[in-house]
């Protein structure tokens, strides 16, 4: 019971002409904690653990197929105590805020470019970190809310609690008030995703942040060290640098490991040209606080590496670790049902999203050796629900999934890298078409075009099926999307070159490719429209 | 249980918010955790409802506002976090229909429809139109704004 007393007299007096009519009578009422049935168990056809891209897509489709579904979602606070709402990584600390901040960063550049096109813009454009962050967070909160409303509209029970297995048919949800709810279910889908890893350097967890924290950082990041050369590290360093915060990227080995390395080097060249500092083949050894509350980082050459930037130290305002993500399977008690996971990564082994336990499935970033992308998780989740509760037998196709790295100059691709193509088919069976190109809008503001490059890898023998398409340039995501549909139709080089381009665009460059690597000819553009 | 003020303009709203922010509400702790001690808290949620004015018969020109009224009142009595403060802003039809109305243009609100309920000072999450008459949606809204946390 709680009693609410306020000083009615002085309160009423201070209300002026509102006076007593607006002061309600005080009376005792019982506490209104959010109640949840804890007696007995609740029966479901499907319990989804994880309310992110994959989990929600699966749940909504399952309900559409007539199943009774509950979704559990819970966010373990980051080491910096950052938390967020429903929707998973993509909505809260991934794709959405990333793309917004990348866009915000490019807008600053556009303001400067505008002068060359005749705009009179007084003064210098400066980013207000808090205003930008608040705009982004506002948007995220609206998505959290829309997601929540959508679950209710779809009659999906939403439990804001931490899930674990008691056995193959029982999920236990631990709520905020530590109460436990038992959910009996015919099927389980694990869609818990992953969270950032920290380096083992001394002081990393205490003083560093991760992508979990950057999008809601309470003060401007200042001079930043990003540890990690994967797409998360490069994208973050990219937009931070664009905002005017001096940025450094520390790479343990190579940038965008596993991606086409020639394209990766273009991306890095572009970032270097924009002022991002790269420390190569090094790992941080220690982080410590300086007297003026900044962070002193000491680093050394990666064990076993040759060359690189070598040992060093510097002081930063922010250190962001982007050294990989670990699947959040440790606390799920998967062993209670006997679900097999990878010892080191914690990821779940599946065949067509089914684990070794027949009624337990998984989708999204938690899967072993599958692309960690929202649209992949969404499609896999949807198809899985249709197979589980509908009559559809369609399996998920994980091949030829297009993706884009949203660095300042973006890199979009679909299909295989040149390295992977060579591995599978042998270099003698491949033809690689390539070209540098000049976006029409770049020369006037004197933007650097030296990294605007495209590459198409195809088989040399008929039919010359296209194996991979790679693009570094502006709006790479928009450029590549349509081509992934073409790849799905197994487009050949002849068909691609028979396609007429839209002029003037950057995407049309794919239809103008003539020079192969094998010919040794200069891939630089000669003239505009020839 | 909540305390409620009714205002007719942005200036009055700002004044009401300031007043609420100055007062302290006395509340007792959850009995299961401690002995029943009463203490003052300064930090309680302030919910703002923007609605349509009522005529002499007490009927609003805004049909959704009319539908939402009794539901919001019920929600305030039985579902609102404890303690909390409510401020209803009444706008006339002319005021609201004006595209330059301050509640449409001011960056703190940017309303596109009424009734709208939000928790000051956040623009999101918010309840709009029919959601304000949906007791389940209101329950979710309170839970989203003021999630229960472990002590």
XYZ file of C-alpha atoms in Angstrom:
681
model
C 0.000 0.000 0.000
C 1.296 3.420 -0.622
C 0.037 6.689 0.701
C 0.429 9.796 -1.326
C 0.449 13.019 0.561
C 1.207 16.397 -0.847
C 1.143 19.727 0.798
C -2.285 20.613 -0.525
C -2.575 24.104 0.886
C 0.612 25.568 -0.511
C 0.249 23.563 -3.699
C -3.267 24.848 -4.247
C -2.142 28.370 -3.507
C 0.650 28.218 -6.008
C -1.680 27.046 -8.740
C -3.273 30.466 -8.933
C -6.509 30.453 -10.814
C -6.414 26.674 -11.241
C -7.031 26.383 -7.480
C -8.555 23.477 -5.653
C -10.650 22.065 -8.464
C -7.552 20.627 -10.037
C -6.246 19.039 -6.872
C -7.797 15.637 -6.528
C -8.764 14.156 -3.245
C -6.095 12.058 -1.633
C -6.897 8.518 -0.797
C -5.166 5.215 -0.280
C -4.848 2.839 -3.135
C -2.763 -0.249 -3.692
C 0.534 -0.236 -5.469
C 0.215 -0.753 -9.152
C 3.210 -2.822 -10.056
C 2.751 -4.393 -13.413
C 1.133 -7.678 -12.581
C 1.915 -10.891 -14.354
C 0.388 -14.248 -13.754
C 2.935 -16.265 -11.834
C 0.697 -19.015 -10.615
C 0.687 -22.027 -12.847
C 2.265 -22.274 -16.255
C 1.316 -20.724 -19.569
C 1.037 -22.885 -22.654
C 2.339 -21.782 -26.041
C 2.985 -23.215 -29.460
C 6.116 -21.127 -29.693
C 8.264 -19.149 -27.312
C 10.810 -16.888 -28.949
C 13.752 -15.871 -26.812
C 14.964 -12.531 -28.158
C 12.906 -9.625 -29.475
C 15.192 -8.522 -32.263
C 15.032 -8.669 -36.030
C 14.894 -12.458 -36.286
C 12.810 -13.181 -33.228
C 10.065 -10.679 -33.998
C 9.790 -11.651 -37.656
C 9.456 -15.298 -36.658
C 6.896 -14.518 -33.949
C 4.698 -12.375 -36.209
C 4.687 -14.946 -38.988
C 3.921 -17.730 -36.506
C 0.899 -15.824 -35.224
C -0.215 -15.203 -38.806
C -0.117 -18.986 -39.232
C -2.338 -19.435 -36.198
C 0.173 -20.246 -33.477
C 0.038 -19.031 -29.866
C 3.295 -17.136 -29.353
C 5.230 -15.386 -26.595
C 8.351 -13.264 -27.115
C 10.916 -12.694 -24.404
C 13.214 -9.722 -24.653
C 15.818 -8.561 -22.207
C 18.839 -6.314 -22.405
C 21.752 -6.981 -20.111
C 23.253 -3.537 -19.440
C 26.643 -2.945 -21.063
C 29.718 -2.552 -18.851
C 28.959 1.176 -19.112
C 25.393 0.484 -17.893
C 23.798 1.290 -21.230
C 20.377 -0.309 -21.761
C 17.705 -0.068 -24.393
C 14.162 -1.096 -25.304
C 12.438 -3.675 -27.458
C 13.668 -4.355 -30.974
C 17.090 -5.887 -30.629
C 20.486 -4.756 -31.815
C 19.468 -3.420 -35.220
C 16.915 -0.946 -33.919
C 18.759 0.167 -30.800
C 22.519 -0.151 -31.183
C 23.065 -1.318 -34.731
C 21.802 -0.639 -38.246
C 19.379 2.169 -37.449
C 21.450 4.514 -35.274
C 24.511 3.646 -37.352
C 22.872 4.685 -40.603
C 21.459 7.831 -39.006
C 24.828 8.900 -37.651
C 26.534 8.043 -40.939
C 23.936 10.171 -42.712
C 24.320 13.003 -40.194
C 28.046 12.894 -40.771
C 27.675 13.041 -44.576
C 25.304 15.992 -44.238
C 28.122 17.982 -42.691
C 30.179 17.232 -45.759
C 27.281 18.147 -48.039
C 26.994 21.554 -46.409
C 30.597 22.254 -47.359
C 30.141 20.854 -50.882
C 27.138 23.117 -51.323
C 29.339 26.192 -51.397
C 30.920 24.976 -54.648
C 27.464 24.773 -56.161
C 26.762 28.405 -55.348
C 25.135 28.220 -51.926
C 26.084 31.088 -49.656
C 26.475 29.520 -46.253
C 27.630 31.769 -43.442
C 30.098 30.439 -40.914
C 31.289 26.911 -40.431
C 29.013 23.961 -39.834
C 29.631 22.322 -36.462
C 28.037 19.220 -34.989
C 26.140 19.474 -31.713
C 26.696 15.921 -30.467
C 23.894 15.989 -27.918
C 21.346 17.396 -30.363
C 22.292 14.762 -32.929
C 22.265 11.994 -30.345
C 18.869 13.097 -28.995
C 17.382 13.145 -32.497
C 18.660 9.620 -33.084
C 17.513 8.327 -29.700
C 14.070 9.893 -30.158
C 13.686 7.980 -33.359
C 14.821 4.761 -31.706
C 12.301 5.230 -28.904
C 9.524 5.688 -31.432
C 10.561 2.433 -33.092
C 10.684 0.672 -29.679
C 7.141 1.837 -29.067
C 5.803 0.977 -32.522
C 7.367 -2.485 -32.137
C 5.677 -2.954 -28.809
C 2.300 -1.830 -30.131
C 2.738 -4.103 -33.115
C 3.323 -7.113 -30.849
C 0.122 -6.325 -29.006
C -1.812 -5.810 -32.245
C -0.536 -9.191 -33.407
C -1.632 -10.756 -30.105
C 1.882 -11.810 -29.208
C 2.570 -11.990 -25.489
C 5.592 -9.831 -24.691
C 7.614 -10.689 -21.618
C 10.320 -8.263 -20.605
C 12.465 -10.813 -18.876
C 15.608 -12.856 -19.165
C 14.945 -16.251 -20.716
C 16.556 -19.612 -20.106
C 15.627 -23.215 -20.686
C 14.459 -25.486 -17.896
C 14.021 -28.290 -20.428
C 13.207 -28.648 -24.107
C 9.592 -27.608 -23.513
C 9.928 -25.101 -20.704
C 11.291 -21.589 -20.800
C 11.850 -19.653 -17.587
C 11.607 -15.860 -17.756
C 13.143 -13.856 -14.939
C 11.435 -10.478 -14.672
C 12.822 -7.208 -13.363
C 11.378 -7.788 -9.910
C 13.169 -11.150 -9.871
C 9.876 -13.028 -10.174
C 10.086 -16.060 -12.437
C 7.495 -17.081 -14.962
C 7.368 -20.558 -16.412
C 6.260 -20.874 -20.020
C 5.377 -24.305 -21.310
C 5.812 -24.507 -25.046
C 5.828 -26.934 -27.930
C 8.660 -25.116 -29.710
C 11.446 -22.692 -28.888
C 13.245 -20.277 -31.195
C 16.487 -18.864 -29.854
C 17.106 -15.418 -31.347
C 19.243 -13.795 -28.708
C 21.828 -12.349 -31.035
C 25.237 -11.230 -29.889
C 26.987 -8.499 -27.870
C 30.332 -6.747 -28.319
C 33.484 -8.379 -27.024
C 36.127 -6.376 -25.223
C 39.850 -6.768 -25.700
C 41.842 -8.419 -22.944
C 43.984 -5.314 -22.510
C 44.279 -4.068 -18.941
C 41.602 -1.507 -18.219
C 39.594 -2.262 -21.359
C 36.292 -3.027 -19.635
C 36.660 -0.265 -17.075
C 37.614 2.549 -19.431
C 36.497 1.496 -22.902
C 33.114 1.635 -24.579
C 31.569 -0.399 -27.383
C 28.963 0.021 -30.109
C 26.433 -0.614 -27.298
C 27.321 2.790 -25.876
C 28.390 5.083 -28.721
C 24.902 5.794 -30.039
C 23.691 7.176 -26.728
C 26.956 8.582 -25.421
C 26.177 11.275 -22.900
C 28.970 13.602 -23.962
C 30.831 14.274 -27.232
C 33.358 11.477 -27.812
C 36.259 13.804 -28.606
C 39.502 12.275 -29.786
C 38.646 8.605 -30.281
C 40.553 5.371 -30.692
C 38.556 2.608 -32.358
C 40.074 -0.794 -31.737
C 39.056 -3.176 -34.495
C 39.035 -3.092 -38.277
C 35.793 -4.880 -39.004
C 32.830 -3.029 -40.447
C 31.626 -1.847 -37.043
C 34.977 -0.261 -36.222
C 35.387 1.337 -39.637
C 31.840 2.670 -39.764
C 32.121 4.217 -36.289
C 35.515 5.766 -36.986
C 34.084 7.012 -40.265
C 31.186 8.986 -38.864
C 33.079 10.185 -35.803
C 35.776 11.546 -38.081
C 33.109 13.147 -40.250
C 31.719 14.935 -37.186
C 35.141 16.422 -36.582
C 36.347 14.157 -33.753
C 39.959 13.107 -34.472
C 39.749 9.359 -35.024
C 42.235 6.516 -35.058
C 41.618 2.897 -36.006
C 43.835 0.181 -34.556
C 43.915 -2.983 -36.678
C 45.130 -6.257 -35.269
C 45.624 -7.715 -38.749
C 43.799 -6.509 -41.861
C 40.719 -4.335 -42.351
C 37.399 -6.083 -43.106
C 38.879 -9.536 -42.659
C 36.998 -12.055 -44.769
C 35.834 -9.361 -47.191
C 37.364 -8.699 -50.626
C 40.712 -7.247 -49.614
C 41.212 -5.058 -52.674
C 37.885 -3.336 -51.976
C 38.733 -3.136 -48.277
C 41.934 -1.292 -49.119
C 39.936 1.235 -51.174
C 37.709 1.884 -48.181
C 40.711 2.363 -45.912
C 42.479 4.620 -48.433
C 39.415 6.817 -48.540
C 39.244 7.036 -44.754
C 42.950 7.883 -44.558
C 42.428 10.602 -47.145
C 39.739 12.024 -44.884
C 42.079 12.166 -41.924
C 41.445 8.908 -40.099
C 44.675 7.633 -38.614
C 45.377 3.902 -38.942
C 47.618 1.938 -36.590
C 48.377 -1.373 -38.290
C 49.097 -4.817 -36.948
C 48.893 -3.694 -33.341
C 46.884 -4.597 -30.275
C 46.268 -2.483 -27.192
C 48.095 -3.614 -24.067
C 46.731 -1.282 -21.447
C 44.340 1.568 -20.808
C 44.786 3.886 -17.848
C 43.272 7.131 -16.621
C 45.300 10.317 -16.905
C 45.129 13.097 -14.289
C 42.941 15.161 -16.644
C 40.482 12.246 -16.954
C 41.474 11.115 -20.422
C 42.666 7.648 -21.386
C 46.286 6.705 -21.977
C 46.517 3.715 -24.324
C 49.698 1.691 -24.761
C 49.949 -0.712 -27.655
C 52.342 -3.188 -29.204
C 52.762 -5.201 -32.384
C 50.316 -8.095 -32.753
C 52.103 -11.291 -31.637
C 53.490 -13.083 -34.681
C 52.954 -10.171 -37.055
C 55.572 -8.707 -39.376
C 55.856 -5.002 -39.923
C 52.991 -2.736 -38.928
C 53.045 0.521 -37.020
C 54.973 -0.845 -34.056
C 54.804 -0.093 -30.380
C 53.354 3.191 -29.228
C 51.118 5.115 -26.856
C 48.749 8.061 -27.017
C 46.032 9.799 -25.053
C 42.361 9.701 -26.123
C 39.022 10.918 -24.810
C 37.211 7.765 -25.877
C 38.298 4.218 -26.669
C 35.736 2.162 -28.577
C 36.236 -1.584 -28.789
C 34.893 -3.184 -31.970
C 36.819 -6.440 -31.797
C 34.043 -8.882 -32.524
C 30.699 -9.976 -31.132
C 29.879 -12.965 -28.985
C 26.591 -14.872 -29.118
C 24.553 -14.426 -25.940
C 24.074 -18.117 -25.282
C 25.966 -18.559 -22.011
C 23.062 -17.769 -19.724
C 20.403 -19.625 -21.726
C 21.050 -22.972 -19.997
C 20.902 -24.631 -23.421
C 22.543 -27.692 -21.910
C 19.291 -28.357 -20.021
C 17.841 -29.411 -23.350
C 21.092 -30.651 -24.822
C 21.419 -28.008 -27.541
C 24.889 -28.034 -29.101
C 26.857 -24.827 -29.410
C 30.345 -23.855 -30.586
C 32.770 -23.901 -27.652
C 34.461 -20.584 -28.374
C 31.873 -18.453 -30.144
C 28.847 -19.761 -28.270
C 26.969 -19.838 -31.576
C 24.389 -22.522 -32.236
C 24.830 -25.278 -34.827
C 21.752 -25.582 -37.028
C 20.549 -27.182 -40.184
C 17.764 -25.162 -41.746
C 17.569 -23.256 -38.466
C 16.877 -26.441 -36.486
C 19.263 -27.372 -33.682
C 20.152 -30.921 -32.718
C 17.023 -30.861 -30.527
C 14.012 -31.285 -32.840
C 11.736 -28.689 -31.245
C 14.405 -26.063 -30.622
C 15.362 -23.687 -33.430
C 17.503 -20.593 -33.828
C 17.687 -17.568 -36.130
C 19.843 -14.500 -36.539
C 23.302 -13.583 -35.320
C 23.282 -16.498 -32.901
C 23.683 -18.969 -35.796
C 27.013 -20.569 -36.541
C 28.523 -19.486 -39.880
C 25.610 -17.448 -41.235
C 25.676 -13.771 -42.300
C 25.001 -11.484 -39.355
C 22.486 -9.212 -41.057
C 18.999 -8.053 -40.145
C 17.327 -8.964 -43.442
C 18.857 -12.438 -43.220
C 17.475 -12.950 -39.709
C 14.080 -11.579 -40.742
C 13.755 -13.797 -43.809
C 15.058 -16.873 -42.003
C 12.674 -16.254 -39.091
C 9.710 -15.779 -41.405
C 10.385 -18.876 -43.510
C 11.010 -20.928 -40.379
C 7.630 -19.953 -38.931
C 5.949 -20.875 -42.206
C 7.598 -24.281 -42.173
C 6.718 -24.815 -38.511
C 3.079 -23.740 -38.605
C 2.124 -23.415 -42.257
C 2.380 -25.614 -45.299
C 5.323 -23.870 -46.884
C 8.500 -25.902 -47.252
C 10.739 -23.113 -48.576
C 14.223 -23.145 -47.087
C 16.333 -20.077 -46.397
C 18.879 -19.247 -49.089
C 21.927 -17.710 -47.436
C 23.809 -17.252 -50.701
C 24.138 -14.031 -52.670
C 22.998 -11.847 -49.814
C 23.864 -8.246 -50.648
C 25.349 -6.053 -47.966
C 26.931 -2.645 -47.534
C 29.596 -1.208 -45.271
C 28.570 2.343 -44.434
C 31.970 3.940 -44.258
C 32.250 7.568 -45.469
C 32.666 6.236 -48.998
C 30.425 3.192 -48.895
C 31.234 -0.334 -50.017
C 28.397 -2.478 -51.293
C 28.639 -5.968 -52.701
C 26.756 -9.131 -53.494
C 28.233 -12.555 -54.062
C 31.802 -13.753 -53.693
C 34.994 -11.830 -53.058
C 37.821 -12.235 -55.554
C 39.683 -14.362 -53.006
C 36.731 -16.683 -52.449
C 36.049 -16.914 -56.203
C 39.657 -17.959 -56.820
C 39.464 -20.505 -54.041
C 36.318 -22.107 -55.409
C 36.976 -21.944 -59.136
C 40.661 -21.240 -59.666
C 41.910 -17.923 -61.122
C 42.179 -19.377 -64.636
C 38.415 -19.984 -64.665
C 37.570 -16.421 -63.689
C 37.272 -13.148 -65.542
C 37.434 -9.999 -63.447
C 36.073 -6.809 -65.002
C 36.969 -3.580 -63.248
C 36.903 0.186 -63.575
C 37.528 3.402 -61.753
C 34.763 5.929 -62.346
C 33.955 9.588 -61.749
C 30.620 10.418 -60.103
C 29.177 13.432 -61.958
C 28.704 15.460 -58.762
C 32.245 14.989 -57.441
C 34.466 17.200 -59.621
C 32.736 20.505 -58.820
C 33.335 20.323 -55.060
C 36.679 18.698 -55.841
C 35.906 15.487 -53.994
C 38.469 12.729 -54.119
C 37.469 10.134 -56.730
C 40.523 7.944 -56.548
C 38.671 5.252 -54.590
C 35.533 5.181 -56.720
C 35.959 1.695 -58.127
C 33.846 -1.245 -59.225
C 34.598 -4.880 -59.932
C 32.588 -7.786 -61.322
C 33.825 -11.365 -61.105
C 32.349 -13.936 -63.478
C 33.081 -17.388 -64.772
C 35.223 -17.491 -67.881
C 33.347 -20.295 -69.615
C 29.829 -20.088 -70.956
C 27.420 -19.277 -69.411
C 29.526 -16.540 -67.864
C 27.634 -16.469 -64.578
C 28.388 -13.466 -62.408
C 29.891 -14.624 -59.116
C 30.403 -11.304 -57.370
C 29.712 -7.594 -57.825
C 31.617 -5.023 -55.814
C 31.133 -1.266 -55.593
C 32.906 1.470 -53.654
C 31.222 4.814 -53.967
C 28.321 6.960 -52.800
C 24.963 5.314 -52.011
C 26.491 1.855 -52.393
C 23.564 0.184 -50.658
C 21.042 1.674 -53.086
C 23.288 0.814 -56.039
C 23.819 -2.838 -55.141
C 20.315 -3.789 -53.983
C 18.829 -4.315 -57.427
C 21.811 -6.305 -58.575
C 21.247 -8.880 -55.813
C 17.912 -9.683 -57.458
C 19.813 -10.124 -60.722
C 22.289 -12.454 -59.008
C 19.381 -14.505 -57.689
C 18.349 -14.974 -61.312
C 21.901 -16.096 -62.034
C 22.662 -13.161 -64.303
C 25.472 -13.671 -66.800
C 28.083 -11.158 -67.866
C 26.433 -10.921 -71.297
C 23.120 -9.968 -69.715
C 24.782 -7.432 -67.441
C 26.630 -5.746 -70.293
C 23.477 -5.877 -72.410
C 21.714 -3.805 -69.765
C 21.357 -0.140 -70.599
C 22.402 2.200 -67.825
C 20.597 5.196 -66.370
C 22.576 8.341 -67.011
C 24.049 10.058 -65.139
C 24.280 7.697 -62.181
C 27.055 5.735 -60.538
C 25.136 2.465 -60.787
C 25.290 2.555 -64.588
C 29.025 1.915 -64.371
C 28.161 -1.776 -63.970
C 26.718 -1.723 -67.479
C 29.776 -0.011 -68.975
C 32.475 -2.445 -67.861
C 34.845 -3.372 -70.657
C 38.295 -3.787 -69.139
C 39.414 -7.009 -67.527
C 42.245 -7.421 -65.078
C 43.660 -10.101 -67.358
C 44.066 -7.609 -70.239
C 46.319 -5.409 -68.124
C 44.688 -2.326 -69.616
C 44.222 0.881 -67.637
C 40.909 0.791 -65.756
C 40.789 4.557 -65.325
C 37.954 6.396 -67.045
C 38.749 8.025 -70.367
C 35.766 10.204 -71.080
C 32.261 10.664 -69.752
C 29.745 9.320 -72.189
C 31.718 7.283 -74.702
C -3.397 8.196 -7.822
C -2.062 11.258 -9.446
C -2.253 15.006 -9.289
C -3.763 16.762 -12.286
C -3.587 20.284 -13.679
C -5.618 21.639 -16.589
C -4.196 24.374 -18.813
C -5.044 26.125 -22.062
C -1.773 27.302 -23.547
C 1.927 26.532 -23.857
C 2.774 29.245 -21.332
C 0.398 27.734 -18.797
C 1.804 24.299 -19.554
C 5.360 25.430 -18.943
C 4.290 27.075 -15.688
C 2.514 23.921 -14.569
C 5.547 21.780 -15.379
C 7.729 24.129 -13.395
C 5.378 23.967 -10.448
C 5.329 20.200 -10.494
C 9.072 20.082 -10.705
C 9.317 22.218 -7.571
C 7.069 20.161 -5.324
C 8.003 16.979 -3.543
C 5.663 14.073 -3.187
C 5.637 11.920 -0.112
C 5.538 8.214 -0.761
C 6.157 5.116 1.284
C 8.513 2.357 0.212
C 7.430 -1.078 -0.890
C 6.510 -2.890 2.308
C 8.114 -6.149 1.279
C 11.609 -4.692 1.121
C 11.867 -2.363 4.087
C 9.873 -1.278 7.079
C 7.167 1.144 6.119
C 9.164 4.343 5.892
C 7.849 7.446 4.237
C 10.168 9.634 2.259
C 9.984 12.569 -0.096
C 10.744 12.153 -3.724
C 11.316 14.947 -6.192
C 11.530 12.848 -9.280
C 8.180 11.624 -10.483
C 6.880 11.299 -14.030
C 4.914 14.175 -15.533
C 2.468 13.068 -18.211
C 1.087 15.588 -20.671
C -2.200 15.042 -22.488
C -3.055 17.399 -25.329
C -6.781 17.336 -25.947
C -9.701 19.329 -27.394
C -11.702 21.877 -25.397
C -15.160 20.948 -24.174
C -18.312 22.927 -24.865
C -20.841 24.085 -22.262
C -22.322 20.564 -22.166
C -18.876 19.139 -21.390
C -18.502 17.567 -24.834
C -15.258 17.958 -26.726
C -15.150 19.080 -30.373
C -12.599 16.292 -30.891
C -14.349 12.871 -31.067
C -11.228 10.858 -30.244
C -10.632 13.074 -27.208
C -14.202 12.467 -26.118
C -13.700 8.684 -26.367
C -10.357 8.817 -24.574
C -11.508 10.936 -21.642
C -13.056 8.282 -19.377
C -10.380 5.730 -20.230
C -7.568 8.136 -19.404
C -9.270 9.004 -16.150
C -9.545 5.338 -15.226
C -5.905 4.788 -16.208
C -4.825 7.703 -14.062
C -6.619 6.241 -11.055
C -5.578 2.640 -11.374
C -2.608 2.232 -13.702
C -0.432 5.319 -13.468
C 2.942 4.951 -11.738
C 3.036 6.132 -8.183
C 3.272 8.950 -7.728
C 2.847 10.837 -10.982
C 1.586 14.173 -12.225
C -0.721 14.853 -15.173
C -1.260 18.017 -17.149
C -4.020 18.252 -19.746
C -3.674 20.981 -22.349
C -7.001 21.975 -23.919
C -6.870 23.401 -27.418
C -9.801 24.888 -29.300
C -10.600 23.564 -32.759
C -9.203 26.745 -34.365
C -6.007 26.533 -32.360
C -5.406 22.911 -33.273
C -6.358 23.188 -36.948
C -3.839 26.005 -37.405
C -0.725 24.411 -38.988
C 1.411 26.924 -37.116
C 0.047 25.905 -33.731
C 2.929 25.832 -31.298
C 2.251 22.205 -30.291
C 2.737 21.199 -33.929
C 5.851 23.295 -34.516
C 7.712 23.297 -31.197
C 10.555 20.786 -31.242
C 9.582 19.524 -27.806
C 6.235 18.242 -29.063
C 5.869 18.100 -32.889
C 2.348 16.727 -32.494
C 0.544 15.501 -35.558
C -2.728 14.533 -33.910
C -4.758 14.858 -30.735
C -5.380 13.446 -28.284
C -1.738 12.727 -27.588
C -0.231 11.620 -24.289
C 3.464 11.743 -23.680
C 5.819 11.733 -20.750
C 7.622 15.031 -20.267
C 10.195 15.780 -21.668
C 10.294 12.872 -24.148
C 8.670 13.006 -27.560
C 8.633 9.245 -27.696
C 7.015 6.940 -26.790
C 3.611 8.557 -27.056
C -0.015 7.526 -27.283
C -2.019 9.056 -30.108
C -5.685 9.135 -31.084
C -7.409 5.799 -30.572
C -4.520 4.535 -28.446
C -5.567 7.015 -25.739
C -8.884 5.180 -25.475
C -7.240 1.767 -25.316
C -6.644 0.764 -21.712
C -4.211 -1.987 -22.709
C -2.167 0.415 -24.826
C -2.094 2.862 -21.928
C -0.858 0.113 -19.635
C 1.944 -0.702 -22.098
C 2.739 2.997 -22.406
C 3.170 3.437 -18.650
C 5.324 0.327 -18.562
C 7.475 1.578 -21.444
C 7.920 5.042 -19.888
C 8.459 3.905 -16.337
C 9.824 0.396 -16.447
C 9.840 -1.457 -13.166
C 13.386 -1.751 -11.950
C 14.937 -3.881 -9.293
C 15.544 -2.015 -6.033
